[in-house]
PDB file of C-alpha atoms in Angstrom:
ATOM      1  CA  MET Z 882     -30.289  15.029  16.691  1.00 94.00           C
ATOM      2  CA  LYS Z 883     -27.025  15.882  15.525  1.00 96.00           C
ATOM      3  CA  ILE Z 884     -26.094  15.675  11.527  1.00 97.00           C
ATOM      4  CA  ASN Z 885     -22.341  16.216   9.618  1.00 97.00           C
ATOM      5  CA  VAL Z 886     -22.371  17.473   6.632  1.00 97.00           C
ATOM      6  CA  TYR Z 887     -18.967  16.190   4.453  1.00 97.00           C
ATOM      7  CA  TYR Z 888     -19.052  18.306   1.174  1.00 97.00           C
ATOM      8  CA  GLY Z 889     -16.249  16.595  -1.330  1.00 96.00           C
ATOM      9  CA  GLY Z 890     -16.400  19.586  -4.013  1.00 95.00           C
ATOM     10  CA  ARG Z 891     -14.643  22.322  -4.835  1.00 93.00           C
ATOM     11  CA  GLY Z 892     -16.787  24.584  -3.478  1.00 93.00           C
ATOM     12  CA  LEU Z 893     -17.061  26.668  -6.747  1.00 92.00           C
ATOM     13  CA  LEU Z 894     -20.082  29.559  -6.519  1.00 90.00           C
ATOM     14  CA  ASP Z 895     -22.522  27.620  -9.055  1.00 92.00           C
ATOM     15  CA  ASP Z 896     -21.814  24.503  -7.678  1.00 96.00           C
ATOM     16  CA  PRO Z 897     -25.257  23.110  -7.774  1.00 96.00           C
ATOM     17  CA  THR Z 898     -24.452  20.369  -4.631  1.00 97.00           C
ATOM     18  CA  LEU Z 899     -23.836  22.689  -2.853  1.00 97.00           C
ATOM     19  CA  TYR Z 900     -27.660  24.990  -3.058  1.00 97.00           C
ATOM     20  CA  VAL Z 901     -29.070  21.256  -2.197  1.00 97.00           C
ATOM     21  CA  LEU Z 902     -27.669  21.439   0.502  1.00 97.00           C
ATOM     22  CA  ASN Z 903     -28.672  25.356   1.918  1.00 96.00           C
ATOM     23  CA  LYS Z 904     -31.671  24.122   1.366  1.00 96.00           C
ATOM     24  CA  MET Z 905     -31.802  20.167   3.145  1.00 96.00           C
ATOM     25  CA  GLU Z 906     -29.799  22.151   5.491  1.00 96.00           C
ATOM     26  CA  ASP Z 907     -32.627  24.841   5.914  1.00 96.00           C
ATOM     27  CA  VAL Z 908     -35.192  22.195   6.088  1.00 96.00           C
ATOM     28  CA  LEU Z 909     -32.878  19.948   9.122  1.00 97.00           C
ATOM     29  CA  ARG Z 910     -32.370  23.356  11.234  1.00 96.00           C
ATOM     30  CA  GLU Z 911     -36.380  23.763  10.891  1.00 96.00           C
ATOM     31  CA  LEU Z 912     -36.837  20.244  12.552  1.00 95.00           C
ATOM     32  CA  ARG Z 913     -34.589  21.616  15.195  1.00 95.00           C
ATOM     33  CA  VAL Z 914     -31.736  19.679  14.221  1.00 96.00           C
ATOM     34  CA  SER Z 915     -28.046  20.453  14.150  1.00 96.00           C
ATOM     35  CA  ILE Z 916     -25.995  20.745  11.620  1.00 97.00           C
ATOM     36  CA  GLU Z 917     -21.720  20.955  11.303  1.00 96.00           C
ATOM     37  CA  ARG Z 918     -20.712  20.763   7.632  1.00 96.00           C
ATOM     38  CA  TYR Z 919     -17.322  19.802   6.665  1.00 96.00           C
ATOM     39  CA  ASN Z 920     -15.893  20.941   3.552  1.00 96.00           C
ATOM     40  CA  ILE Z 921     -13.092  18.913   2.896  1.00 96.00           C
ATOM     41  CA  TYR Z 922     -11.638  20.676   0.154  1.00 94.00           C
ATOM     42  CA  GLU Z 923     -10.751  23.341   3.771  1.00 94.00           C
ATOM     43  CA  HIS Z 924      -9.113  19.669   5.277  1.00 93.00           C
ATOM     44  CA  LYS Z 925      -7.765  17.948   2.630  1.00 89.00           C
ATOM     45  CA  ASN Z 926      -4.300  17.944   4.943  1.00 89.00           C
ATOM     46  CA  GLU Z 927      -5.916  16.457   7.638  1.00 89.00           C
ATOM     47  CA  ILE Z 928      -8.541  14.121   6.352  1.00 93.00           C
ATOM     48  CA  ALA Z 929      -6.747  11.129   7.889  1.00 91.00           C
ATOM     49  CA  THR Z 930      -8.343  12.522  10.994  1.00 92.00           C
ATOM     50  CA  LEU Z 931     -12.158  13.624   9.478  1.00 94.00           C
ATOM     51  CA  PRO Z 932     -14.039   9.922  10.361  1.00 94.00           C
ATOM     52  CA  GLN Z 933     -12.996  10.994  14.060  1.00 92.00           C
ATOM     53  CA  THR Z 934     -15.847  13.819  13.563  1.00 94.00           C
ATOM     54  CA  PHE Z 935     -18.141  10.316  14.058  1.00 94.00           C
ATOM     55  CA  LYS Z 936     -18.217  10.862  17.436  1.00 90.00           C
ATOM     56  CA  ASP Z 937     -21.396  12.359  18.193  1.00 90.00           C
ATOM     57  CA  ALA Z 938     -23.484  12.523  15.287  1.00 95.00           C
ATOM     58  CA  ASN Z 939     -26.261  10.395  14.800  1.00 95.00           C
ATOM     59  CA  GLY Z 940     -26.428  11.160  10.647  1.00 97.00           C
ATOM     60  CA  ILE Z 941     -24.531  11.722   8.113  1.00 97.00           C
ATOM     61  CA  ILE Z 942     -24.147  13.295   4.425  1.00 98.00           C
ATOM     62  CA  LEU Z 943     -22.489  12.136   2.254  1.00 98.00           C
ATOM     63  CA  ALA Z 944     -22.357  15.173  -0.842  1.00 97.00           C
ATOM     64  CA  THR Z 945     -20.125  15.550  -4.344  1.00 97.00           C
ATOM     65  CA  THR Z 946     -20.222  16.621  -7.595  1.00 97.00           C
ATOM     66  CA  ILE Z 947     -19.823  14.758 -10.748  1.00 96.00           C
ATOM     67  CA  GLU Z 948     -17.869  17.795 -12.684  1.00 93.00           C
ATOM     68  CA  TRP Z 949     -16.145  14.930 -15.073  1.00 91.00           C
ATOM     69  CA  LEU Z 950     -15.706  11.634 -14.067  1.00 88.00           C
ATOM     70  CA  GLY Z 951     -16.546   9.639 -10.600  1.00 92.00           C
ATOM     71  CA  ILE Z 952     -17.286  10.854  -7.062  1.00 95.00           C
ATOM     72  CA  GLY Z 953     -13.939  13.027  -7.046  1.00 93.00           C
ATOM     73  CA  GLY Z 954     -10.478  12.548  -5.507  1.00 94.00           C
ATOM     74  CA  TYR Z 955     -11.336  14.473  -1.969  1.00 95.00           C
ATOM     75  CA  MET Z 956     -14.443  12.169  -1.646  1.00 97.00           C
ATOM     76  CA  GLN Z 957     -12.123   9.174  -2.366  1.00 96.00           C
ATOM     77  CA  GLN Z 958      -9.901  10.187  -0.294  1.00 95.00           C
ATOM     78  CA  PHE Z 959     -11.845  10.447   3.071  1.00 96.00           C
ATOM     79  CA  LEU Z 960     -13.826   7.735   2.064  1.00 96.00           C
ATOM     80  CA  ASP Z 961     -10.321   5.823   2.246  1.00 94.00           C
ATOM     81  CA  SER Z 962     -10.024   7.259   5.893  1.00 94.00           C
ATOM     82  CA  CYS Z 963     -12.974   6.047   6.861  1.00 94.00           C
ATOM     83  CA  TRP Z 964     -11.601   2.528   5.814  1.00 91.00           C
ATOM     84  CA  LEU Z 965      -8.235   2.279   8.095  1.00 90.00           C
ATOM     85  CA  TYR Z 966      -8.625   5.026  10.651  1.00 90.00           C
ATOM     86  CA  GLY Z 967     -12.688   4.697  10.879  1.00 91.00           C
ATOM     87  CA  ASP Z 968     -14.248   3.825  14.397  1.00 91.00           C
ATOM     88  CA  LYS Z 969     -16.342   0.605  12.371  1.00 89.00           C
ATOM     89  CA  GLU Z 970     -18.254   0.398  15.659  1.00 91.00           C
ATOM     90  CA  LYS Z 971     -19.706   3.977  15.652  1.00 94.00           C
ATOM     91  CA  ILE Z 972     -20.423   3.872  11.346  1.00 94.00           C
ATOM     92  CA  SER Z 973     -22.868   0.598  11.954  1.00 93.00           C
ATOM     93  CA  GLN Z 974     -25.099   3.259  14.290  1.00 93.00           C
ATOM     94  CA  THR Z 975     -24.325   5.676  11.754  1.00 96.00           C
ATOM     95  CA  TYR Z 976     -27.297   7.415   8.593  1.00 97.00           C
ATOM     96  CA  MET Z 977     -25.924   7.808   5.847  1.00 97.00           C
ATOM     97  CA  GLN Z 978     -27.154  10.373   3.851  1.00 97.00           C
ATOM     98  CA  PRO Z 979     -25.569  10.472  -0.303  1.00 97.00           C
ATOM     99  CA  ILE Z 980     -25.898  14.377  -2.493  1.00 97.00           C
ATOM    100  CA  VAL Z 981     -24.455  14.170  -5.372  1.00 97.00           C
ATOM    101  CA  MET Z 982     -25.351  16.011  -7.952  1.00 97.00           C
ATOM    102  CA  SER Z 983     -23.574  15.872 -11.410  1.00 96.00           C
ATOM    103  CA  THR Z 984     -22.432  18.655 -14.082  1.00 93.00           C
ATOM    104  CA  THR Z 985     -22.326  16.098 -17.118  1.00 93.00           C
ATOM    105  CA  TYR Z 986     -22.830  12.259 -16.833  1.00 93.00           C
ATOM    106  CA  GLY Z 987     -22.851   9.669 -14.033  1.00 94.00           C
ATOM    107  CA  GLU Z 988     -24.840  11.149 -10.870  1.00 95.00           C
ATOM    108  CA  ARG Z 989     -26.681   8.143 -10.571  1.00 96.00           C
ATOM    109  CA  GLU Z 990     -23.141   5.939 -10.613  1.00 95.00           C
ATOM    110  CA  GLY Z 991     -22.217   8.337  -7.923  1.00 96.00           C
ATOM    111  CA  GLU Z 992     -24.789   8.167  -5.466  1.00 96.00           C
ATOM    112  CA  MET Z 993     -24.367   4.155  -5.479  1.00 95.00           C
ATOM    113  CA  THR Z 994     -20.791   4.342  -4.957  1.00 96.00           C
ATOM    114  CA  LEU Z 995     -20.996   6.951  -2.186  1.00 97.00           C
ATOM    115  CA  SER Z 996     -23.998   3.670  -0.712  1.00 95.00           C
ATOM    116  CA  ASN Z 997     -22.340   0.614  -1.221  1.00 93.00           C
ATOM    117  CA  ALA Z 998     -18.803   2.844   0.460  1.00 94.00           C
ATOM    118  CA  TRP Z 999     -21.113   2.598   3.354  1.00 95.00           C
ATOM    119  CA  GLU Z1000     -22.388  -0.230   2.944  1.00 93.00           C
ATOM    120  CA  ILE Z1001     -18.805  -1.657   2.619  1.00 91.00           C
ATOM    121  CA  LEU Z1002     -17.984   0.289   5.575  1.00 92.00           C
ATOM    122  CA  GLY Z1003     -20.582  -1.135   8.065  1.00 91.00           C
ATOM    123  CA  GLY Z1004     -23.133   1.113   8.036  1.00 94.00           C
ATOM    124  CA  LEU Z1005     -26.770   2.698   7.539  1.00 93.00           C
ATOM    125  CA  PRO Z1006     -27.600   3.745   4.291  1.00 91.00           C
ATOM    126  CA  CYS Z1007     -30.462   5.905   3.558  1.00 94.00           C
ATOM    127  CA  SER Z1008     -32.125   7.126   0.449  1.00 93.00           C
ATOM    128  CA  GLY Z1009     -29.774  10.068  -0.958  1.00 95.00           C
ATOM    129  CA  VAL Z1010     -30.535  12.778  -3.801  1.00 96.00           C
ATOM    130  CA  CYS Z1011     -28.792  12.989  -7.378  1.00 96.00           C
ATOM    131  CA  GLY Z1012     -29.706  15.060 -10.278  1.00 96.00           C
ATOM    132  CA  TYR Z1013     -28.008  16.808 -13.567  1.00 96.00           C
ATOM    133  CA  VAL Z1014     -28.103  19.741 -13.729  1.00 96.00           C
ATOM    134  CA  GLU Z1015     -27.152  21.781 -16.938  1.00 94.00           C
ATOM    135  CA  ASP Z1016     -28.608  25.513 -16.083  1.00 94.00           C
ATOM    136  CA  LEU Z1017     -28.158  26.411 -12.419  1.00 94.00           C
ATOM    137  CA  ALA Z1018     -30.254  29.059 -12.141  1.00 94.00           C
ATOM    138  CA  GLU Z1019     -33.339  27.269 -14.257  1.00 95.00           C
ATOM    139  CA  PHE Z1020     -32.910  24.495 -11.574  1.00 96.00           C
ATOM    140  CA  LYS Z1021     -33.401  27.034  -8.930  1.00 95.00           C
ATOM    141  CA  ALA Z1022     -36.561  28.993  -9.630  1.00 96.00           C
ATOM    142  CA  ASN Z1023     -37.958  24.977  -9.993  1.00 96.00           C
ATOM    143  CA  LYS Z1024     -40.369  25.384  -7.129  1.00 95.00           C
ATOM    144  CA  GLU Z1025     -41.165  21.740  -7.453  1.00 96.00           C
ATOM    145  CA  TYR Z1026     -37.485  20.192  -7.305  1.00 96.00           C
ATOM    146  CA  SER Z1027     -37.096  22.566  -4.139  1.00 96.00           C
ATOM    147  CA  LEU Z1028     -40.428  20.206  -2.782  1.00 96.00           C
ATOM    148  CA  ILE Z1029     -38.553  16.762  -3.564  1.00 96.00           C
ATOM    149  CA  ILE Z1030     -35.039  17.922  -2.156  1.00 97.00           C
ATOM    150  CA  GLU Z1031     -37.193  19.362   1.619  1.00 96.00           C
ATOM    151  CA  LYS Z1032     -39.191  16.124   0.647  1.00 96.00           C
ATOM    152  CA  LYS Z1033     -36.060  14.008   0.622  1.00 96.00           C
ATOM    153  CA  ALA Z1034     -34.633  16.572   4.442  1.00 96.00           C
ATOM    154  CA  GLU Z1035     -37.830  15.152   5.830  1.00 96.00           C
ATOM    155  CA  ASN Z1036     -37.391  10.960   4.466  1.00 95.00           C
ATOM    156  CA  LEU Z1037     -33.928  11.939   6.729  1.00 96.00           C
ATOM    157  CA  TYR Z1038     -35.204  13.331  10.016  1.00 96.00           C
ATOM    158  CA  ARG Z1039     -37.992  10.645  10.101  1.00 95.00           C
ATOM    159  CA  THR Z1040     -34.838   7.806   8.970  1.00 95.00           C
ATOM    160  CA  ILE Z1041     -33.292   8.989  11.579  1.00 95.00           C
ATOM    161  CA  SER Z1042     -35.474  10.071  14.380  1.00 94.00           C
ATOM    162  CA  GLN Z1043     -37.355   6.142  14.140  1.00 94.00           C
ATOM    163  CA  LYS Z1044     -33.968   4.065  13.449  1.00 92.00           C
ATOM    164  CA  ILE Z1045     -36.173   2.928  10.336  1.00 90.00           C
ATOM    165  CA  LYS Z1046     -34.067  -0.275   9.414  1.00 87.00           C
ATOM    166  CA  SER Z1047     -33.500  -1.931   6.003  1.00 82.00           C
ATOM    167  CA  LEU Z1048     -32.922  -4.995   4.331  1.00 83.00           C
ATOM    168  CA  PRO Z1049     -29.745  -6.936   4.277  1.00 81.00           C
ATOM    169  CA  ASN Z1050     -27.218  -6.196   1.285  1.00 78.00           C
ATOM    170  CA  SER Z1051     -24.424  -8.485  -0.155  1.00 79.00           C
ATOM    171  CA  ASN Z1052     -22.669  -5.904   0.702  1.00 72.00           C
ATOM    172  CA  LEU Z1053     -22.290  -7.024   3.899  1.00 69.00           C
ATOM    173  CA  ALA Z1054     -21.541 -10.221   2.979  1.00 70.00           C
ATOM    174  CA  VAL Z1055     -18.143  -8.834   0.368  1.00 66.00           C
ATOM    175  CA  LYS Z1056     -17.199  -7.263   3.707  1.00 64.00           C
ATOM    176  CA  GLN Z1057     -16.959 -10.334   6.099  1.00 65.00           C
ATOM    177  CA  SER Z1058     -15.751 -13.004   3.432  1.00 66.00           C
ATOM    178  CA  VAL Z1059     -13.231 -10.873   0.932  1.00 65.00           C
ATOM    179  CA  LEU Z1060     -12.501  -7.483   2.447  1.00 59.00           C
ATOM    180  CA  ARG Z1061     -12.046  -9.114   6.541  1.00 55.00           C
ATOM    181  CA  THR Z1062      -8.375  -9.366   5.809  1.00 47.00           C
ATOM    182  CA  GLN Z1063      -7.849  -5.330   4.422  1.00 50.00           C
ATOM    183  CA  GLN Z1064      -8.980  -3.780   7.586  1.00 52.00           C
ATOM    184  CA  LEU Z1065      -6.397  -2.959  10.565  1.00 55.00           C
ATOM    185  CA  ASN Z1066      -6.734  -4.643  13.712  1.00 61.00           C
ATOM    186  CA  LEU Z1067      -6.783  -1.525  15.729  1.00 65.00           C
ATOM    187  CA  THR Z1068      -9.092  -0.411  18.419  1.00 69.00           C
ATOM    188  CA  PRO Z1069     -10.949   2.774  17.921  1.00 66.00           C
ATOM    189  CA  GLN Z1070      -8.139   5.168  20.517  1.00 68.00           C
ATOM    190  CA  GLU Z1071      -5.186   3.112  17.956  1.00 66.00           C
ATOM    191  CA  SER Z1072      -6.650   4.435  15.063  1.00 66.00           C
ATOM    192  CA  GLU Z1073      -7.437   7.845  15.915  1.00 63.00           C
ATOM    193  CA  GLN Z1074      -4.294   8.509  16.947  1.00 67.00           C
ATOM    194  CA  LEU Z1075      -3.229   7.034  14.240  1.00 65.00           C
ATOM    195  CA  SER Z1076      -4.955   8.804  11.662  1.00 67.00           C
ATOM    196  CA  LYS Z1077      -3.732  12.189  13.579  1.00 66.00           C
ATOM    197  CA  TYR Z1078       0.759  10.639  13.098  1.00 63.00           C
ATOM    198  CA  VAL Z1079      -1.181   9.503   9.139  1.00 63.00           C
ATOM    199  CA  SER Z1080      -2.340  13.299   8.613  1.00 65.00           C
ATOM    200  CA  ASP Z1081       0.602  14.996  11.108  1.00 66.00           C
ATOM    201  CA  ASP Z1082       3.260  15.954   8.092  1.00 66.00           C
ATOM    202  CA  THR Z1083       6.196  16.316  10.858  1.00 68.00           C
ATOM    203  CA  TYR Z1084       5.717  12.951  11.103  1.00 65.00           C
ATOM    204  CA  VAL Z1085       5.302  11.294   8.616  1.00 64.00           C
ATOM    205  CA  LYS Z1086       8.230  13.542   7.457  1.00 72.00           C
ATOM    206  CA  GLN Z1087      10.233  12.390   9.980  1.00 75.00           C
ATOM    207  CA  GLN Z1088       9.272   8.869  10.122  1.00 73.00           C
ATOM    208  CA  LYS Z1089      11.122   8.886   5.856  1.00 75.00           C
ATOM    209  CA  GLU Z1090      14.382   9.723   7.611  1.00 77.00           C
ATOM    210  CA  ASP Z1091      13.924   7.127   9.261  1.00 77.00           C
ATOM    211  CA  ILE Z1092      12.950   4.862   7.235  1.00 80.00           C
ATOM    212  CA  GLU Z1093      16.198   6.299   5.101  1.00 77.00           C
ATOM    213  CA  GLU Z1094      18.413   6.597   8.365  1.00 76.00           C
ATOM    214  CA  LEU Z1095      17.236   2.736   8.636  1.00 77.00           C
ATOM    215  CA  ALA Z1096      18.306   2.173   5.242  1.00 72.00           C
ATOM    216  CA  SER Z1097      21.754   3.370   4.925  1.00 68.00           C
ATOM    217  CA  MET Z1098      22.942   1.930   8.114  1.00 69.00           C
ATOM    218  CA  PHE Z1099      21.870  -1.603   5.925  1.00 67.00           C
ATOM    219  CA  LYS Z1100      23.688  -0.236   3.616  1.00 62.00           C
ATOM    220  CA  ASP Z1101      26.692  -0.314   5.441  1.00 58.00           C
ATOM    221  CA  LEU Z1102      25.985  -3.383   6.722  1.00 60.00           C
ATOM    222  CA  LEU Z1103      25.661  -5.066   3.619  1.00 57.00           C
ATOM    223  CA  GLY Z1104      28.725  -3.051   1.758  1.00 52.00           C
ATOM    224  CA  GLN Z1105      30.645  -5.076   5.887  1.00 48.00           C
ATOM    225  CA  THR Z1106      29.012  -8.548   4.580  1.00 48.00           C
ATOM    226  CA  ASP Z1107      30.477  -7.819   0.627  1.00 49.00           C
ATOM    227  CA  THR Z1108      33.790  -7.064   2.701  1.00 49.00           C
ATOM    228  CA  GLU Z1109      33.670 -10.268   4.374  1.00 52.00           C
ATOM    229  CA  ASN Z1110      31.918 -12.480   1.308  1.00 59.00           C
ATOM    230  CA  ASP Z1111      35.665 -11.430  -0.122  1.00 66.00           C
ATOM    231  CA  VAL Z1112      38.145 -13.567   1.347  1.00 78.00           C
ATOM    232  CA  LEU Z1113      35.399 -16.322   1.718  1.00 80.00           C
ATOM    233  CA  TYR Z1114      37.202 -19.913   0.687  1.00 86.00           C
ATOM    234  CA  VAL Z1115      40.540 -17.603  -0.495  1.00 88.00           C
ATOM    235  CA  LYS Z1116      42.771 -19.484   2.458  1.00 89.00           C
ATOM    236  CA  GLU Z1117      41.760 -22.513   2.528  1.00 89.00           C
ATOM    237  CA  PHE Z1118      42.170 -22.880  -1.375  1.00 89.00           C
ATOM    238  CA  GLU Z1119      45.360 -20.623  -0.250  1.00 90.00           C
ATOM    239  CA  SER Z1120      46.789 -23.130   2.934  1.00 90.00           C
ATOM    240  CA  HIS Z1121      45.643 -26.104   0.546  1.00 90.00           C
ATOM    241  CA  TYR Z1122      47.497 -25.487  -2.738  1.00 91.00           C
ATOM    242  CA  VAL Z1123      49.997 -28.158  -4.001  1.00 89.00           C
ATOM    243  CA  PRO Z1124      52.365 -26.730  -7.013  1.00 89.00           C
ATOM    244  CA  VAL Z1125      52.664 -29.202 -10.116  1.00 86.00           C
ATOM    245  CA  GLU Z1126      55.320 -28.043 -12.014  1.00 83.00           C
ATOM    246  CA  ASP Z1127      54.362 -27.987 -16.171  1.00 86.00           C
ATOM    247  CA  PHE Z1128      50.440 -26.793 -15.479  1.00 88.00           C
ATOM    248  CA  SER Z1129      49.035 -23.467 -15.953  1.00 90.00           C
ATOM    249  CA  ALA Z1130      44.778 -23.773 -15.857  1.00 91.00           C
ATOM    250  CA  SER Z1131      41.858 -20.735 -14.574  1.00 92.00           C
ATOM    251  CA  TYR Z1132      39.044 -21.403 -12.969  1.00 92.00           C
ATOM    252  CA  SER Z1133      35.481 -19.552 -12.737  1.00 92.00           C
ATOM    253  CA  PHE Z1134      34.014 -20.559  -9.225  1.00 92.00           C
ATOM    254  CA  ILE Z1135      30.543 -19.112  -9.364  1.00 91.00           C
ATOM    255  CA  VAL Z1136      29.322 -19.603  -5.719  1.00 90.00           C
ATOM    256  CA  GLU Z1137      24.523 -19.331  -5.464  1.00 87.00           C
ATOM    257  CA  GLY Z1138      24.766 -16.151  -2.827  1.00 81.00           C
ATOM    258  CA  MET Z1139      27.899 -14.454  -3.884  1.00 84.00           C
ATOM    259  CA  LYS Z1140      27.880 -11.817  -6.314  1.00 83.00           C
ATOM    260  CA  LYS Z1141      32.147 -12.114  -7.879  1.00 87.00           C
ATOM    261  CA  PRO Z1142      32.703 -15.126  -8.952  1.00 90.00           C
ATOM    262  CA  LEU Z1143      35.840 -17.008  -7.533  1.00 91.00           C
ATOM    263  CA  TYR Z1144      38.573 -16.908  -9.523  1.00 92.00           C
ATOM    264  CA  VAL Z1145      41.885 -19.621  -8.962  1.00 92.00           C
ATOM    265  CA  ALA Z1146      44.107 -19.837 -11.437  1.00 91.00           C
ATOM    266  CA  SER Z1147      48.429 -21.924 -11.142  1.00 90.00           C
ATOM    267  CA  ASN Z1148      49.674 -21.117 -13.641  1.00 89.00           C
ATOM    268  CA  GLN Z1149      53.525 -23.431 -13.019  1.00 87.00           C
ATOM    269  CA  GLY Z1150      53.242 -23.723  -9.786  1.00 86.00           C
ATOM    270  CA  GLU Z1151      52.302 -20.191  -8.770  1.00 89.00           C
ATOM    271  CA  LEU Z1152      48.804 -19.514  -7.740  1.00 90.00           C
ATOM    272  CA  THR Z1153      45.681 -16.716  -7.444  1.00 91.00           C
ATOM    273  CA  VAL Z1154      42.761 -15.838  -5.593  1.00 91.00           C
ATOM    274  CA  HIS Z1155      40.163 -13.280  -5.633  1.00 90.00           C
ATOM    275  CA  TYR Z1156      37.338 -12.003  -6.571  1.00 90.00           C
ATOM    276  CA  GLY Z1157      36.160 -10.519  -9.304  1.00 88.00           C
ATOM    277  CA  GLU Z1158      35.737 -11.313 -13.639  1.00 87.00           C
ATOM    278  CA  GLU Z1159      38.402 -12.595 -15.196  1.00 87.00           C
ATOM    279  CA  GLU Z1160      38.797 -13.279 -19.287  1.00 85.00           C
ATOM    280  CA  ASN Z1161      39.857 -16.254 -20.852  1.00 86.00           C
ATOM    281  CA  ILE Z1162      38.473 -19.083 -18.396  1.00 90.00           C
ATOM    282  CA  ASP Z1163      40.067 -22.689 -18.376  1.00 91.00           C
ATOM    283  CA  VAL Z1164      37.033 -24.154 -16.727  1.00 92.00           C
ATOM    284  CA  VAL Z1165      33.751 -21.808 -14.764  1.00 92.00           C
ATOM    285  CA  ALA Z1166      32.255 -23.841 -12.750  1.00 92.00           C
ATOM    286  CA  LYS Z1167      28.293 -23.580 -10.643  1.00 92.00           C
ATOM    287  CA  LEU Z1168      27.692 -25.170  -7.188  1.00 92.00           C
ATOM    288  CA  ASN Z1169      25.676 -23.436  -4.430  1.00 91.00           C
ATOM    289  CA  GLY Z1170      27.251 -22.614  -0.854  1.00 88.00           C
ATOM    290  CA  GLU Z1171      26.319 -26.158   0.687  1.00 90.00           C
ATOM    291  CA  ILE Z1172      28.276 -28.058  -1.909  1.00 91.00           C
ATOM    292  CA  MET Z1173      32.100 -25.818  -1.018  1.00 90.00           C
ATOM    293  CA  GLN Z1174      31.502 -26.071   1.743  1.00 91.00           C
ATOM    294  CA  SER Z1175      31.476 -29.923   2.253  1.00 91.00           C
ATOM    295  CA  ILE Z1176      34.918 -30.007  -0.315  1.00 91.00           C
ATOM    296  CA  ILE Z1177      36.904 -27.524   0.858  1.00 90.00           C
ATOM    297  CA  ASP Z1178      35.928 -29.605   4.617  1.00 90.00           C
ATOM    298  CA  GLY Z1179      37.108 -32.716   2.509  1.00 90.00           C
ATOM    299  CA  ARG Z1180      34.330 -34.282   2.158  1.00 91.00           C
ATOM    300  CA  MET Z1181      33.423 -34.804  -1.002  1.00 90.00           C
ATOM    301  CA  THR Z1182      36.212 -34.051  -4.102  1.00 91.00           C
ATOM    302  CA  PHE Z1183      35.698 -32.152  -6.835  1.00 91.00           C
ATOM    303  CA  GLN Z1184      35.371 -34.707  -9.286  1.00 90.00           C
ATOM    304  CA  ARG Z1185      32.340 -36.105  -6.801  1.00 90.00           C
ATOM    305  CA  ALA Z1186      31.482 -32.926  -6.916  1.00 90.00           C
ATOM    306  CA  PHE Z1187      30.788 -32.927 -10.753  1.00 90.00           C
ATOM    307  CA  MET Z1188      29.779 -37.129 -11.249  1.00 88.00           C
ATOM    308  CA  SER Z1189      26.710 -36.419  -8.873  1.00 88.00           C
ATOM    309  CA  GLY Z1190      24.945 -33.428 -10.662  1.00 88.00           C
ATOM    310  CA  ALA Z1191      26.161 -31.662  -7.555  1.00 90.00           C
ATOM    311  CA  MET Z1192      28.813 -28.687  -9.151  1.00 91.00           C
ATOM    312  CA  THR Z1193      27.994 -28.281 -13.205  1.00 92.00           C
ATOM    313  CA  ALA Z1194      30.950 -27.706 -15.737  1.00 90.00           C
ATOM    314  CA  LYS Z1195      32.139 -26.156 -18.432  1.00 88.00           C
ATOM    315  CA  GLY Z1196      35.021 -26.133 -20.243  1.00 86.00           C
ATOM    316  CA  ASN Z1197      38.150 -28.650 -20.296  1.00 81.00           C
ATOM    317  CA  PHE Z1198      37.480 -31.002 -18.495  1.00 81.00           C
ATOM    318  CA  LYS Z1199      40.636 -32.759 -18.699  1.00 85.00           C
ATOM    319  CA  THR Z1200      41.984 -29.538 -16.317  1.00 88.00           C
ATOM    320  CA  LEU Z1201      38.345 -29.835 -14.381  1.00 88.00           C
ATOM    321  CA  ARG Z1202      39.735 -33.225 -12.852  1.00 88.00           C
ATOM    322  CA  MET Z1203      43.633 -31.443 -11.844  1.00 90.00           C
ATOM    323  CA  LEU Z1204      41.224 -29.199  -9.658  1.00 90.00           C
ATOM    324  CA  ASP Z1205      42.320 -32.032  -6.522  1.00 90.00           C
ATOM    325  CA  GLN Z1206      45.098 -32.924  -7.598  1.00 90.00           C
ATOM    326  CA  ILE Z1207      45.919 -28.800  -6.884  1.00 90.00           C
ATOM    327  CA  PHE Z1208      43.881 -29.017  -4.364  1.00 90.00           C
ATOM    328  CA  VAL Z1209      44.264 -30.904  -1.111  1.00 90.00           C
ATOM    329  CA  PHE Z1210      41.347 -31.113   1.444  1.00 85.00           C
TER     330      PHE Z1210
END
């Protein structure tokens, strides 16, 4: 039998969780159990790959210390990696015992967090160990506490060796009905490869550089599109312009999808057409590109577009009616 231990504390000398772990490991070794401990803080750059170490384990121990609030960042990252990259089929056959010791309030909540997380992952939880330790020396000297810890280790061994079943729980139902869409649909081999990529800083850095390069390329393409948009409709207005003497007016067409308005001005028979903001506009019209194209193609007039509501306008309406006279499409 092999049991892996995943310790999510900071490795402090006076950490009560380490004392409990050492006691339990001694008992399990006497029972001829192979123990391998992973201090998550020592693997903080490759936490994503740790779930792959479940392969040859019959059971695991998740141990952490409550120092101020919750199970701590290292353990939370490890559980996230189990959810994202862990082999769910292997997890479903793996027993887990939570060990949560605290130097402040919250050890029971921490134990329940680990149990709930493992159940939602589909694993098999065992009865855990939790306790509050104010004075570590006094805690170590208490023989009754030591006996409780030893019994918990024996229970873990018995549960795994006898493959003791537990009653169904609602966490499994939650996973099936609510959380099923959150998982990546990957094979165990793909999950393992992905976890290696995620933990590889060089690979992640290269991916970021590639994304930045693609973003830069698309910006250049968008820049070219903006350049093309700057001449859209301009030639059509210029080629269909009919000069009218003694008439001056300026128009601003706000076309949906265009970043800048189209400025059209007729001044005593001279035409100006370009994109941009201008002051002292006589008529401001708003329409979409489809309506503008229909007008340019001769399938609709400016007056008809306005009367039907396809184009909205504000300003001098006499000047608006002149559009169909100075631009004959």
